[in-house]
mmCIF file of C-alpha atoms in Angstrom:
data_model
loop_
_atom_site.group_PDB
_atom_site.id
_atom_site.type_symbol
_atom_site.label_atom_id
_atom_site.label_comp_id
_atom_site.label_asym_id
_atom_site.label_seq_id
_atom_site.Cartn_x
_atom_site.Cartn_y
_atom_site.Cartn_z
ATOM 1 C CA LYS A 1 43.059 80.853 -105.143
ATOM 2 C CA THR A 2 45.122 77.704 -102.779
ATOM 3 C CA SER A 3 42.015 79.105 -100.233
ATOM 4 C CA GLN A 4 39.489 78.640 -101.965
ATOM 5 C CA ILE A 5 40.979 74.785 -103.134
ATOM 6 C CA TRP A 6 41.659 74.348 -99.296
ATOM 7 C CA GLU A 7 37.504 75.886 -98.412
ATOM 8 C CA LEU A 8 36.205 73.668 -101.563
ATOM 9 C CA GLU A 9 37.913 70.206 -100.056
ATOM 10 C CA LYS A 10 36.306 71.183 -97.352
ATOM 11 C CA LEU A 11 32.785 71.691 -97.886
ATOM 12 C CA LEU A 12 33.502 68.193 -100.433
ATOM 13 C CA THR A 13 34.483 66.466 -96.662
ATOM 14 C CA THR A 14 31.907 67.878 -94.797
ATOM 15 C CA ALA A 15 29.478 66.507 -97.684
ATOM 16 C CA ILE A 16 31.009 63.127 -98.040
ATOM 17 C CA GLY A 17 30.866 63.125 -94.015
ATOM 18 C CA THR A 18 26.860 63.658 -94.667
ATOM 19 C CA ASN A 19 26.482 61.815 -97.770
ATOM 20 C CA ARG A 20 27.821 59.010 -95.148
ATOM 21 C CA ASP A 21 25.416 59.988 -92.273
ATOM 22 C CA TYR A 22 22.476 59.905 -94.842
ATOM 23 C CA GLU A 23 23.835 56.313 -96.509
ATOM 24 C CA CYS A 24 24.362 54.779 -92.536
ATOM 25 C CA LYS A 25 20.524 55.748 -92.060
ATOM 26 C CA MET A 26 19.849 54.635 -95.264
ATOM 27 C CA LEU A 27 20.975 51.261 -94.604
ATOM 28 C CA LYS A 28 19.079 51.499 -91.185
ATOM 29 C CA ILE A 29 15.814 51.788 -93.204
ATOM 30 C CA CYS A 30 16.794 49.643 -95.472
ATOM 31 C CA GLU A 31 17.339 46.620 -92.750
ATOM 32 C CA LYS A 32 13.669 47.751 -90.784
ATOM 33 C CA HIS A 33 11.590 47.372 -94.147
ATOM 34 C CA GLU A 34 12.968 44.330 -95.132
ATOM 35 C CA PHE A 35 12.017 42.798 -91.199
ATOM 36 C CA VAL A 36 9.081 44.521 -91.549
ATOM 37 C CA GLU A 37 7.578 43.693 -94.991
ATOM 38 C CA PRO A 38 7.239 40.331 -94.292
ATOM 39 C CA GLN A 39 5.001 41.262 -91.525
ATOM 40 C CA ILE A 40 3.318 43.578 -93.083
ATOM 41 C CA ALA A 41 2.222 40.839 -96.119
ATOM 42 C CA SER A 42 1.161 38.194 -93.979
ATOM 43 C CA LEU A 43 -0.674 41.286 -92.176
ATOM 44 C CA ARG A 44 -2.433 41.575 -95.981
ATOM 45 C CA SER A 45 -2.793 38.087 -96.181
ATOM 46 C CA SER A 46 -4.360 37.906 -92.867
ATOM 47 C CA LEU A 47 -6.370 40.941 -94.235
ATOM 48 C CA ARG A 48 -7.551 38.923 -97.233
ATOM 49 C CA LYS A 49 -8.375 35.953 -95.185
ATOM 50 C CA LEU A 50 -10.654 37.448 -93.076
ATOM 51 C CA ARG A 51 -12.625 39.673 -95.705
ATOM 52 C CA THR A 52 -13.504 36.309 -97.592
ATOM 53 C CA ASP A 53 -14.560 34.453 -94.252
ATOM 54 C CA CYS A 54 -16.421 37.801 -93.559
ATOM 55 C CA SER A 55 -18.198 37.803 -96.576
ATOM 56 C CA THR A 56 -18.807 34.025 -96.658
ATOM 57 C CA ASP A 57 -20.615 34.495 -92.971
ATOM 58 C CA GLN A 58 -22.524 37.096 -94.196
ATOM 59 C CA MET A 59 -24.175 35.299 -97.005
ATOM 60 C CA THR A 60 -24.602 32.358 -94.353
ATOM 61 C CA ILE A 61 -26.270 35.021 -92.432
ATOM 62 C CA ARG A 62 -28.112 35.781 -95.159
ATOM 63 C CA HIS A 63 -29.234 32.203 -96.387
ATOM 64 C CA LEU A 64 -30.304 31.549 -92.282
ATOM 65 C CA LEU A 65 -32.972 34.211 -92.336
ATOM 66 C CA ASP A 66 -34.570 33.143 -95.480
ATOM 67 C CA ASN A 67 -34.638 29.822 -94.308
ATOM 68 C CA PHE A 68 -35.854 31.446 -91.143
ATOM 69 C CA ASP A 69 -38.452 33.364 -92.667
ATOM 70 C CA ASN A 70 -39.962 30.876 -94.927
ATOM 71 C CA LEU A 71 -39.530 28.796 -91.545
ATOM 72 C CA LEU A 72 -41.390 30.875 -89.405
ATOM 73 C CA PRO A 73 -44.653 31.112 -90.871
ATOM 74 C CA VAL A 74 -45.235 26.702 -90.827
ATOM 75 C CA VAL A 75 -43.705 26.480 -87.114
ATOM 76 C CA GLN A 76 -46.556 28.789 -86.257
ATOM 77 C CA LYS A 77 -49.255 26.754 -88.417
ATOM 78 C CA LEU A 78 -47.596 23.113 -85.738
ATOM 79 C CA LEU A 79 -48.209 24.908 -82.552
ATOM 80 C CA THR A 80 -51.303 26.440 -83.215
ATOM 81 C CA GLU A 81 -52.253 22.783 -84.510
ATOM 82 C CA GLN A 82 -50.646 21.292 -81.513
ATOM 83 C CA ARG A 83 -52.565 23.047 -79.247
ATOM 84 C CA LEU A 84 -55.499 22.052 -80.803
ATOM 85 C CA CYS A 85 -54.661 18.661 -80.939
ATOM 86 C CA ARG A 86 -54.012 18.699 -76.244
ATOM 87 C CA LYS A 87 -57.024 20.648 -76.063
ATOM 88 C CA ARG A 88 -58.826 17.851 -78.227
ATOM 89 C CA ASN A 89 -57.161 15.314 -76.817
ATOM 90 C CA ILE A 90 -57.976 16.642 -73.166
ATOM 91 C CA GLU A 91 -61.772 17.028 -74.057
ATOM 92 C CA LEU A 92 -61.349 13.385 -75.410
ATOM 93 C CA MET A 93 -59.980 12.412 -72.162
ATOM 94 C CA GLU A 94 -62.694 14.327 -70.529
ATOM 95 C CA THR A 95 -65.561 12.236 -71.811
ATOM 96 C CA VAL A 96 -63.354 8.959 -71.906
ATOM 97 C CA GLN A 97 -62.986 9.628 -67.789
ATOM 98 C CA GLU A 98 -66.648 10.604 -67.511
ATOM 99 C CA LYS A 99 -67.747 7.660 -69.803
ATOM 100 C CA GLN A 100 -65.866 5.231 -66.979
ATOM 101 C CA ASN A 101 -67.881 6.930 -64.411
ATOM 102 C CA ASP A 102 -71.659 6.018 -65.833
ATOM 103 C CA ILE A 103 -69.987 2.000 -66.113
ATOM 104 C CA VAL A 104 -68.823 2.454 -62.773
ATOM 105 C CA ILE A 105 -72.250 4.011 -61.931
ATOM 106 C CA ARG A 106 -74.951 1.872 -63.867
ATOM 107 C CA ASP A 107 -71.832 -1.387 -62.659
ATOM 108 C CA SER A 108 -72.512 -0.800 -59.040
#
């Protein structure tokens, strides 16, 4: 019976030592967690802000694309009108030049 008591005491001592080892490991893990948790929270906050910014940027892009689609026909029409006006201007300049030449010839 004494040997059983000694054996139980030995097992108990081993268990207490193992328990202390686990407590030390657990404390180290808790310290690391306390160190890492604020960084994780900061990353989560940054991610939320990034998602919000991305969503806002996507809405802006959609709006700009809509504006582009609306403006493209107008711009194309204005460019066509500008080309026609340039052509008409060149024709008028040629006519003016001819008339001036005619006047010079007539006056000479």
